[in-house]
Short mmCIF file of C-alpha atoms and ligand atoms in Angstrom, two decimals:
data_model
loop_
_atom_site.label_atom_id
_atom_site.label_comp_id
_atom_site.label_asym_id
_atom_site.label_seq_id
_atom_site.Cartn_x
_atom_site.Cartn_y
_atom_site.Cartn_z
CA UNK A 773 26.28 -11.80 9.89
CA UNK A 774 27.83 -8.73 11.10
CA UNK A 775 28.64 -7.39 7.49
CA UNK A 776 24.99 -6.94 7.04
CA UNK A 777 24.35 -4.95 9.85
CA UNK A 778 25.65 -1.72 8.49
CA UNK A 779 25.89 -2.82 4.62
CA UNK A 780 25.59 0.54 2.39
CA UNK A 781 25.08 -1.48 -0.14
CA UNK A 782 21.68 -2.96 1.55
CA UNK A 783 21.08 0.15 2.52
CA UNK A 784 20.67 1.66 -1.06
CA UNK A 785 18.16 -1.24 -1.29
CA UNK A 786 16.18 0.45 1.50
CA UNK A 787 17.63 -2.21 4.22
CA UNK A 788 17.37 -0.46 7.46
CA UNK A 789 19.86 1.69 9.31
CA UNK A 790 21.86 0.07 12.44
CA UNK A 791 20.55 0.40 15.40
CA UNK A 792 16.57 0.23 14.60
CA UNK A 793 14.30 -1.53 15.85
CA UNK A 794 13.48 -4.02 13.20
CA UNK A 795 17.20 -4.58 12.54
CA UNK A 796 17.66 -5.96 15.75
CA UNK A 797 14.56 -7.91 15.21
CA UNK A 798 16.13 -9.05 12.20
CA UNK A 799 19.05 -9.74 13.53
CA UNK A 800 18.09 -12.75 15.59
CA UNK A 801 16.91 -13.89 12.74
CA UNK A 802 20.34 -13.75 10.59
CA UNK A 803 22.06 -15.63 13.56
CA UNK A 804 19.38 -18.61 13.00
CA UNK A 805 20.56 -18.95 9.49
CA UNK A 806 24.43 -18.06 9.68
CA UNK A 807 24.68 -19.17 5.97
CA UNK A 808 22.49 -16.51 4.35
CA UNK A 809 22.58 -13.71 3.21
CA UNK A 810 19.49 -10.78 2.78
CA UNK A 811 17.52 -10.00 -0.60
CA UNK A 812 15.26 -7.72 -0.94
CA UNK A 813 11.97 -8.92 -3.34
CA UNK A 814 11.98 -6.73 -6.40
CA UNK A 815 9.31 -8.33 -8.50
CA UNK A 816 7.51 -11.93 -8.34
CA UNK A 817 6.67 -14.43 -11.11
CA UNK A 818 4.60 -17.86 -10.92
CA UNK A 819 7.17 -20.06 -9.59
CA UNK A 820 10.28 -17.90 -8.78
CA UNK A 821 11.25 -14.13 -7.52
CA UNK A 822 13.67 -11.63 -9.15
CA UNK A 823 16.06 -10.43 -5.75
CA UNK A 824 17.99 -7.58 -5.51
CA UNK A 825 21.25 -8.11 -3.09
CA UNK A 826 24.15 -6.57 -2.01
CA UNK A 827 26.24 -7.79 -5.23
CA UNK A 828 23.85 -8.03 -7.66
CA UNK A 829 20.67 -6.14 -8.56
CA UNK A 830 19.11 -9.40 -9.90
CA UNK A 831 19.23 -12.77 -9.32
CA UNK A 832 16.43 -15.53 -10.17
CA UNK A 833 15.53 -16.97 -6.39
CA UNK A 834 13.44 -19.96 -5.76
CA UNK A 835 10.51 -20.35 -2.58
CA UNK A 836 10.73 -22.32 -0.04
CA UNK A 837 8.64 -25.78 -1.04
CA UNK A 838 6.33 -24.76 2.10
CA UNK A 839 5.59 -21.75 0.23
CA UNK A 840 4.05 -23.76 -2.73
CA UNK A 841 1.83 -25.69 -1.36
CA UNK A 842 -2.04 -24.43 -2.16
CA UNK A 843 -3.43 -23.69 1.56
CA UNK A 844 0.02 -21.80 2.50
CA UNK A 845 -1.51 -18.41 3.79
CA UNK A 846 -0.95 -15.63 0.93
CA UNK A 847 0.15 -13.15 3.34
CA UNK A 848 3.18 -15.46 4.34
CA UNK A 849 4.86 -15.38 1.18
CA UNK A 850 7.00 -12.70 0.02
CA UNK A 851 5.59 -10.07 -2.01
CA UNK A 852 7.31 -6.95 -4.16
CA UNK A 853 9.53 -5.25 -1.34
CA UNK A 854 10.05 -8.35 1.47
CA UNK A 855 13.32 -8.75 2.43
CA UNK A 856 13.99 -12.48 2.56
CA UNK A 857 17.14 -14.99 3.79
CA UNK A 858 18.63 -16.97 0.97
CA UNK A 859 20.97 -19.39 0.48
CA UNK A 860 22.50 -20.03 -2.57
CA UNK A 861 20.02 -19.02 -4.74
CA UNK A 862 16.76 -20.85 -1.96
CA UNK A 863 14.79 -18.31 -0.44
CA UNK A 864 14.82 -19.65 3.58
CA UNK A 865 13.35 -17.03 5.26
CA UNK A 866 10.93 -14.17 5.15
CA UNK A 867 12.14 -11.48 7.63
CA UNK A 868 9.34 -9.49 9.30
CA UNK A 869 7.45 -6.96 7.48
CA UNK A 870 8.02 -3.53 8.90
CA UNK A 871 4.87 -1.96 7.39
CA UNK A 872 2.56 -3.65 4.32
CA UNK A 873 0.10 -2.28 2.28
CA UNK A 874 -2.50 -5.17 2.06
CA UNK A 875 -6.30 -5.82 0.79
CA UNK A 876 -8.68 -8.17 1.23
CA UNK A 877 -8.57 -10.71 -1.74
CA UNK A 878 -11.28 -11.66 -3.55
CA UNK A 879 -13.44 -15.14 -2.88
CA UNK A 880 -14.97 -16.92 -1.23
CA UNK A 881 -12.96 -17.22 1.86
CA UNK A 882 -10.78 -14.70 3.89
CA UNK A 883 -7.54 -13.69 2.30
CA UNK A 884 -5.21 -10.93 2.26
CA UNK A 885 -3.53 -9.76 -0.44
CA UNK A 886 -0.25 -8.02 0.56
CA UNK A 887 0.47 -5.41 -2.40
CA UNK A 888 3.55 -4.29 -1.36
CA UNK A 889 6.22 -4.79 1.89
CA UNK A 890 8.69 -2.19 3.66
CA UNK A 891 7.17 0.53 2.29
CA UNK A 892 7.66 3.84 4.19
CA UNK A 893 5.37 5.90 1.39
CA UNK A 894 2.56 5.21 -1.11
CA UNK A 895 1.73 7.61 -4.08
CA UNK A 896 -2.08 7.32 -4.26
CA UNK A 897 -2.34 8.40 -8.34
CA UNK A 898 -5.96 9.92 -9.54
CA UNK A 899 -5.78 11.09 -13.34
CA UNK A 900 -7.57 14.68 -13.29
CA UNK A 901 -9.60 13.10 -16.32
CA UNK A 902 -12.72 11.06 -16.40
CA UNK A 903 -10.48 8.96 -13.44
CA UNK A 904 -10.72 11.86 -10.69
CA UNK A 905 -13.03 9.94 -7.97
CA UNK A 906 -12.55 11.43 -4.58
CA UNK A 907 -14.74 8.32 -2.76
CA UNK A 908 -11.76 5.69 -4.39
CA UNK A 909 -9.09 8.25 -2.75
CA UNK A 910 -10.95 7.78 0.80
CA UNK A 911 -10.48 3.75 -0.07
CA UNK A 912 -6.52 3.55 -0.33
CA UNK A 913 -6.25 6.61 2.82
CA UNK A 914 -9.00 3.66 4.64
CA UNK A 915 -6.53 0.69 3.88
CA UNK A 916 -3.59 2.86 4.55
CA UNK A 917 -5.18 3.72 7.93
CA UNK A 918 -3.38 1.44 10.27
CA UNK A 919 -0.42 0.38 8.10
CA UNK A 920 2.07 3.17 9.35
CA UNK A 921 2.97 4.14 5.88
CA UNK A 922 3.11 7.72 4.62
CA UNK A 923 -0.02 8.94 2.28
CA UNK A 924 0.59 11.14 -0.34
CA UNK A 925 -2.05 11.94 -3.43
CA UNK A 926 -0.68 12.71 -6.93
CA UNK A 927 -3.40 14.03 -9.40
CA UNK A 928 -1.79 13.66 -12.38
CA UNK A 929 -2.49 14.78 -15.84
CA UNK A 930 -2.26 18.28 -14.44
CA UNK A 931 -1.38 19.55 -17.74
CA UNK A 932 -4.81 18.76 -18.71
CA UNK A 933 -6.91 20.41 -16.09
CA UNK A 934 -6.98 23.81 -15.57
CA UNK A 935 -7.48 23.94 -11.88
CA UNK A 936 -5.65 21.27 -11.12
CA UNK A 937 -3.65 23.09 -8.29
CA UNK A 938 -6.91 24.34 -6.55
CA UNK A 939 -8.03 20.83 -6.78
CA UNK A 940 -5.04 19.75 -5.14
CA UNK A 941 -5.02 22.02 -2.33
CA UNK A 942 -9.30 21.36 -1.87
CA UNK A 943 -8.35 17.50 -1.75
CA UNK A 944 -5.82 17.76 0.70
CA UNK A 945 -7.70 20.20 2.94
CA UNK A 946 -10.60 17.86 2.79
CA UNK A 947 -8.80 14.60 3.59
CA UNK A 948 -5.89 16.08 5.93
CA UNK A 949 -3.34 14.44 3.41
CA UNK A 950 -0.53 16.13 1.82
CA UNK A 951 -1.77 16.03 -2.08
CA UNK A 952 0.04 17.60 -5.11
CA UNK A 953 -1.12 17.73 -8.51
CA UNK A 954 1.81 16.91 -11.69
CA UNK A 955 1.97 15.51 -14.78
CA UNK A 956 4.12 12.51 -14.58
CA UNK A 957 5.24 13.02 -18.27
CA UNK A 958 7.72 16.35 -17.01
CA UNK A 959 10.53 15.55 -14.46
CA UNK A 960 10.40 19.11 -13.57
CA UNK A 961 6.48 18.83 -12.33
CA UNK A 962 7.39 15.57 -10.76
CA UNK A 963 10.16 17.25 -9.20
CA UNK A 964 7.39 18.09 -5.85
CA UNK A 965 7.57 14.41 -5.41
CA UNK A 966 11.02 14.67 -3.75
CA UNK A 967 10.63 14.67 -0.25
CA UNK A 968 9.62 11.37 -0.80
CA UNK A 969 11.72 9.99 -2.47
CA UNK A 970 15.55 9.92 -0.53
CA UNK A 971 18.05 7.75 -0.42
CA UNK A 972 17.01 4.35 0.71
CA UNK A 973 12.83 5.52 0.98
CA UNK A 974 10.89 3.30 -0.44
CA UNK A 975 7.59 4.29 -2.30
CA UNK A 976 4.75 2.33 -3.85
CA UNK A 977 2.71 3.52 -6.45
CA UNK A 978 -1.09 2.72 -6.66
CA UNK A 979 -4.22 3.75 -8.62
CA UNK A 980 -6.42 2.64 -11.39
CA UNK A 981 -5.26 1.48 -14.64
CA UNK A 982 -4.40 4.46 -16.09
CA UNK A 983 -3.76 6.84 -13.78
CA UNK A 984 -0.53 7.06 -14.77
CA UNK A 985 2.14 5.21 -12.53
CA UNK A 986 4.16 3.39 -15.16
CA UNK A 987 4.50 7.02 -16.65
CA UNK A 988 5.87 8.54 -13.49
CA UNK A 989 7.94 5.50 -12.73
CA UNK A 990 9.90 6.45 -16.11
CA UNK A 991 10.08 9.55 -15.28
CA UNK A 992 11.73 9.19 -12.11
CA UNK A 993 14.05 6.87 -13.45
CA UNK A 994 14.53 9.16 -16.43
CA UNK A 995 14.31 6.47 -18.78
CA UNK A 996 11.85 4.15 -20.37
CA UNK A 997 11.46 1.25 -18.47
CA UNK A 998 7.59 0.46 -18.04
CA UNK A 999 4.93 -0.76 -20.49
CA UNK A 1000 2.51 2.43 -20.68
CA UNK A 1001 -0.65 2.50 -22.78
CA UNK A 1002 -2.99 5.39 -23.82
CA UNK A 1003 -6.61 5.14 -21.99
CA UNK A 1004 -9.97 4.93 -23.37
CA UNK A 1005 -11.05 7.97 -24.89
CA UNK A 1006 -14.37 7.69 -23.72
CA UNK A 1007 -14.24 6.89 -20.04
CA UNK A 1008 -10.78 7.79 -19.62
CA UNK A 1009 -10.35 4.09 -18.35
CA UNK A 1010 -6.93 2.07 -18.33
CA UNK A 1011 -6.25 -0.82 -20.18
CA UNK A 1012 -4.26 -2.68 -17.48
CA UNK A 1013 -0.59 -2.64 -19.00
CA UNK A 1014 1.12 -3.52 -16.14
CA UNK A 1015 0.72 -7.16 -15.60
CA UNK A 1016 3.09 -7.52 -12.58
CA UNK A 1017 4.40 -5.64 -9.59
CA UNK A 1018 8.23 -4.60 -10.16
CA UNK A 1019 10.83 -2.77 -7.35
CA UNK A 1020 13.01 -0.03 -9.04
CA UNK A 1021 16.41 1.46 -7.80
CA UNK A 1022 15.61 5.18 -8.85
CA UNK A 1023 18.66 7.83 -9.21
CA UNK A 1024 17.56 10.39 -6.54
CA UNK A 1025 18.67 6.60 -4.20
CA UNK A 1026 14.76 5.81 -3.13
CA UNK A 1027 13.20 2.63 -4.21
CA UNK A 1028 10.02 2.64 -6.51
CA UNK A 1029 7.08 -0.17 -6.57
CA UNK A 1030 5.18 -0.03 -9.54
CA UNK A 1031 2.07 -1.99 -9.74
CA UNK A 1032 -0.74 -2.63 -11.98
CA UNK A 1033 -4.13 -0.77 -11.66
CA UNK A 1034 -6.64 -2.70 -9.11
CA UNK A 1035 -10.23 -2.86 -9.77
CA UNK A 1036 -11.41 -3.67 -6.18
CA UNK A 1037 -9.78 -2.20 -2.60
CA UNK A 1038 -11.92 -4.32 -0.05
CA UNK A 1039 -10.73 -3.65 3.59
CA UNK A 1040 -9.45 -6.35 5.65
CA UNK A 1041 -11.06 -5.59 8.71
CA UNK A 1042 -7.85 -4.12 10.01
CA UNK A 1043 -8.19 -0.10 9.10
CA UNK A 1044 -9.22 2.41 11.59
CA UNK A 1045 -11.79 5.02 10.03
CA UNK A 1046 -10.19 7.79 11.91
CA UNK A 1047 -7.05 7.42 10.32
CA UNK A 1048 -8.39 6.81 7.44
CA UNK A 1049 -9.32 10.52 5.93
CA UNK A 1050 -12.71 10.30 8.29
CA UNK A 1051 -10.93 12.23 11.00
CA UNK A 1052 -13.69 15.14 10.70
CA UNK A 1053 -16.55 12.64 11.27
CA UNK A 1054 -14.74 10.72 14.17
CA UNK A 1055 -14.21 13.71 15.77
CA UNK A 1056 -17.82 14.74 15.25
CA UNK A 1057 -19.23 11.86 16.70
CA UNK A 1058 -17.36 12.21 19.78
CA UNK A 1059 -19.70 15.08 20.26
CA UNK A 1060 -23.17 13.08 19.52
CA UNK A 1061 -25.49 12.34 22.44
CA UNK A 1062 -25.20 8.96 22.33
CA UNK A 1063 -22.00 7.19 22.64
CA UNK A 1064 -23.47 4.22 19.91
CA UNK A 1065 -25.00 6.99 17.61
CA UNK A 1066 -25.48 5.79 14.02
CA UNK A 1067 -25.92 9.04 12.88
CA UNK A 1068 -28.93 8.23 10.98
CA UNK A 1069 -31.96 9.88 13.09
CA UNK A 1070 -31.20 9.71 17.12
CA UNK A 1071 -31.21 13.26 18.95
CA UNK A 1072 -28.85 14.84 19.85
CA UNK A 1073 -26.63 14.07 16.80
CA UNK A 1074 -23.56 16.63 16.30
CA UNK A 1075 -22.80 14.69 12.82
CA UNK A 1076 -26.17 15.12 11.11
CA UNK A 1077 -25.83 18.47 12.32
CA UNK A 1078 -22.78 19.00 10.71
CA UNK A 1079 -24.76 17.87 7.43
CA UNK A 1080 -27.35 20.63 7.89
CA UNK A 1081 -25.30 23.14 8.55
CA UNK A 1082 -23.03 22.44 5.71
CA UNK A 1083 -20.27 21.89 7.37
CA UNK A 1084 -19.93 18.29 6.13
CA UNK A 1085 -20.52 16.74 2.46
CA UNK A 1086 -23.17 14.38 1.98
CA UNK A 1087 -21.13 12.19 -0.16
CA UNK A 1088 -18.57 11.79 2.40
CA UNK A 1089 -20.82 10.69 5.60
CA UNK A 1090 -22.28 8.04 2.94
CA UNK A 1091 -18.80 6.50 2.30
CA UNK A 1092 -18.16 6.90 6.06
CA UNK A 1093 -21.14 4.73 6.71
CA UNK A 1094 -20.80 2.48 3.93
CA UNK A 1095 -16.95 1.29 4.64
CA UNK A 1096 -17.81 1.42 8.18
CA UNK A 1097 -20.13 -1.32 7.73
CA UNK A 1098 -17.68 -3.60 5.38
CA UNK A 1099 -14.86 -2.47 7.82
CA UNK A 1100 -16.86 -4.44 10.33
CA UNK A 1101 -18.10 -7.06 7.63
CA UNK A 1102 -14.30 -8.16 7.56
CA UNK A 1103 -13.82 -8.43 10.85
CA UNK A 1104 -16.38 -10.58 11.91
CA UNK A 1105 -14.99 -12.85 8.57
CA UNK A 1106 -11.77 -12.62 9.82
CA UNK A 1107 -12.89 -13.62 13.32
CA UNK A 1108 -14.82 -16.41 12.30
CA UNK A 1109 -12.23 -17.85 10.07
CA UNK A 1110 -9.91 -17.76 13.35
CA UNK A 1111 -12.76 -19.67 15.50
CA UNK A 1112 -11.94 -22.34 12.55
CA UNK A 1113 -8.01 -22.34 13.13
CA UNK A 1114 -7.15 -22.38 16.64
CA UNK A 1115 -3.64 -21.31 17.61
CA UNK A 1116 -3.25 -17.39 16.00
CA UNK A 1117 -4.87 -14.71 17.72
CA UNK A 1118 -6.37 -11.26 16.38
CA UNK A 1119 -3.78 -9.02 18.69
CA UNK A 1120 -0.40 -10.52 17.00
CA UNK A 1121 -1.87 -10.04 13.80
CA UNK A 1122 -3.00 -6.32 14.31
CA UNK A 1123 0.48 -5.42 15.66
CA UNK A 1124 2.36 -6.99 12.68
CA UNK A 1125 1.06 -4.87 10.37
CA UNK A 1126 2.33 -2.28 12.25
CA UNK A 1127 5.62 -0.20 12.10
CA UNK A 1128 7.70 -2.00 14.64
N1 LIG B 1717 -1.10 14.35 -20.49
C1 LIG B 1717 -0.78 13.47 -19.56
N2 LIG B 1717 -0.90 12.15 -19.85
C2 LIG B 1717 -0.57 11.27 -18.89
C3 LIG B 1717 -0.13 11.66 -17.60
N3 LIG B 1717 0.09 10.55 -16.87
C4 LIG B 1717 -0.19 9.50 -17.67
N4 LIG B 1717 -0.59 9.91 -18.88
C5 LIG B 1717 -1.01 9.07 -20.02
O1 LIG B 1717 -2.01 8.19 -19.54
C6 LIG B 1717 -1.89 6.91 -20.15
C7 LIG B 1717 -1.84 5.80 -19.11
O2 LIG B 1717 -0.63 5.92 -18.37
P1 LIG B 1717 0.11 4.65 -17.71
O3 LIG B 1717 1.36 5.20 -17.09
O4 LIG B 1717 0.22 3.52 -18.66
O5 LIG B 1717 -0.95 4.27 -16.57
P2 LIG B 1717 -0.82 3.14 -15.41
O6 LIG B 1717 -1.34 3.78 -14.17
O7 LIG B 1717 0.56 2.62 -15.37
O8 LIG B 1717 -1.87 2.04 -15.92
P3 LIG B 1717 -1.87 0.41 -15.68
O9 LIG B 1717 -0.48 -0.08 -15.92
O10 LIG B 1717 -2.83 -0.06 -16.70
O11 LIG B 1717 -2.34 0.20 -14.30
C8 LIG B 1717 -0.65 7.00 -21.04
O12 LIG B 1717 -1.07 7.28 -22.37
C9 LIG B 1717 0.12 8.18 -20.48
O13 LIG B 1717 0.90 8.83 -21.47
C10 LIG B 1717 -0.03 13.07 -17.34
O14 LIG B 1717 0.32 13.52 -16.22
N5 LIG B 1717 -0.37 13.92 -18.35
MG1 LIG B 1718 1.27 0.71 -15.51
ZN1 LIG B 1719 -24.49 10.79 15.59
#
């Protein structure tokens, strides 16, 4: 197990250094199964995964049968970026997830949908066309908000917008997010993305169809490896070419998870508003007369104030309020589908999805 510990060769795959936290975690896990070795998920079909390991970049794995079975908890399966155990080529284990970026799924009853695992930065992509929708922005930074994952916004299509760095530099002012506006079709625009994106990083890319995240995924690989497709001329919408999420080795050494557009970000009852690019109205609040102020008409109210005066954007309380209220919707879903299934309790769940 030892060779694992400090494998470079892992390490390009964004396995963690020595000496962290979650490789000691880990580690009592690779002493439970002294016959496997670690794989990290780089993209996920119907019935098997594509691994990356320390030999090969990748290797057809199969799930564990528990894995298969229809009430097996989505969230418990491994998703683009989980490192798993394998032996041979049987996935045994999934090791703890150091940070996710999940959703709520759609239906009927409580889900999550983890969209991608060990990520240490996500590349929230808005087109500067008919895409550019600050409210959706607010959406990722809400289910970003407790995940312990790096922000960053790319506006792209920059070429096509001529105040597209103003824009930027409005948008990150307003949210308190770094934001930087490129076109993903020049390396040398893309080039701001950097910081980002050193050896053994790893970055997820997310947006609506269309936005433009196969395009900068080729362009950071500097080569043609993604499906991209032009948008509707009308609406500027995507046509959803990417079918499937995929893990990329790219040649500045960071790791890069495409995935395809989403058409609904509902919050799992998880996020914290204040982190969330709502720090302005959290803060505000603290300052209203009454501890339990809706903001709607008490006295005393320092955040409608803030709306009369100006100094706040009427758009931006209404989103506050309105994923407020499905922030709480969630949780009381998520509470009562735990009254059903004894045994797992909110705390352990919260700090998982935490960095550890
Ligand atoms: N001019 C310009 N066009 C861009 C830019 N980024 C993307 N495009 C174009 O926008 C269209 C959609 O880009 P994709 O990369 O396929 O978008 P996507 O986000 O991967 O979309 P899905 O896979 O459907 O989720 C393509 O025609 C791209 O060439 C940009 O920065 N500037
Ligand atoms: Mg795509
Ligand atoms: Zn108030």
């Amino acid at each position: 197990m030892m060779e694992y510990i400090d494998n470079p060769a892992l390490q390009a795959l964004g396995w963690p250094k020595a000496g962290t936290l979650q490789q000691l975690r880990w580690q009592t896990l690779l002493t439970q199964y002294p016959l496997a070795y670690p794989g990290r998920v780089i993209a996920q079909h119907r019935d098997c995964y594509q691994v990356a390991t320390a030999t090969q970049f990748s290797m057809q794995a199969q799930a564990p049968s528990a894995w298969r079975q229809p009430h097996y908890r989505a969230q418990k399966r491994a998703t683009t970026g989980d490192w798993v155990l394998l032996e041979g080529t049987q996935i045994v284990s999934l090791l703890p997830r150091y940070t996710a970026l999940c959703r709520a799924a759609a239906g009927e009853h409580y889900q999550q949908q983890v969209i991608a695992a060990n990520i240490d930065t996500v590349f929230i992509l808005c087109g500067l066309d008919g895409d550019f929708n600050l409210r959706r922005i607010e959406r990722y930074l809400l289910l970003l908000s407790q995940s312990g994952i790096t922000p960053v916004i790319v506006l792209t299509k920059a070429d096509q917008c001529e105040k597209a760095t103003a824009l930027a530099q409005t948008v990150s002012a307003e949210l308190g997010v770094a934001a930087h506006a490129v076109n993903t079709l020049d390396s040398r625009s893309v080039s701001v993305l950097e910081p980002w994106l050193q050896p053994g990083m790893s970055v997820a890319l997310v947006g609506s169809s269309g936005a433009g995240k196969s395009s900068l995924c080729n362009t950071l690989l500097g080569e043609v490896r993604m499906k991209t497709a032009r948008v509707r001329q009308r609406d500027a919408r995507g046509r959803h070419t990417t079918t499937h999420r995929a893990l990329w080795l790219l040649p500045t050494g960071a790791c890069l998870i495409d995935t395809p557009g989403m058409r609904e970000l509902k919050p799992t009852g998880d996020e914290a508003l204040e982190n969330g690019g709502f720090a302005d109205i959290e803060a505000l609040a603290q300052r209203c007369r009454f501890t339990d102020c809706t903001h709607h008409n008490e006295p005393g109210c320092a955040v409608r104030a803030a709306l009369e005066s100006g100094e706040l954007s009427v758009d931006h309380l209404h989103h506050y309020l309105k994923l407020q209220q499905e922030v709480t919707t969630a949780r009381s879903r998520y509470t009562a589908q735990l009254k059903g299934s004894p045994g797992r309790n909110i705390r352990n769940r919260k700090n998982s999805a935490r960095r550890f």
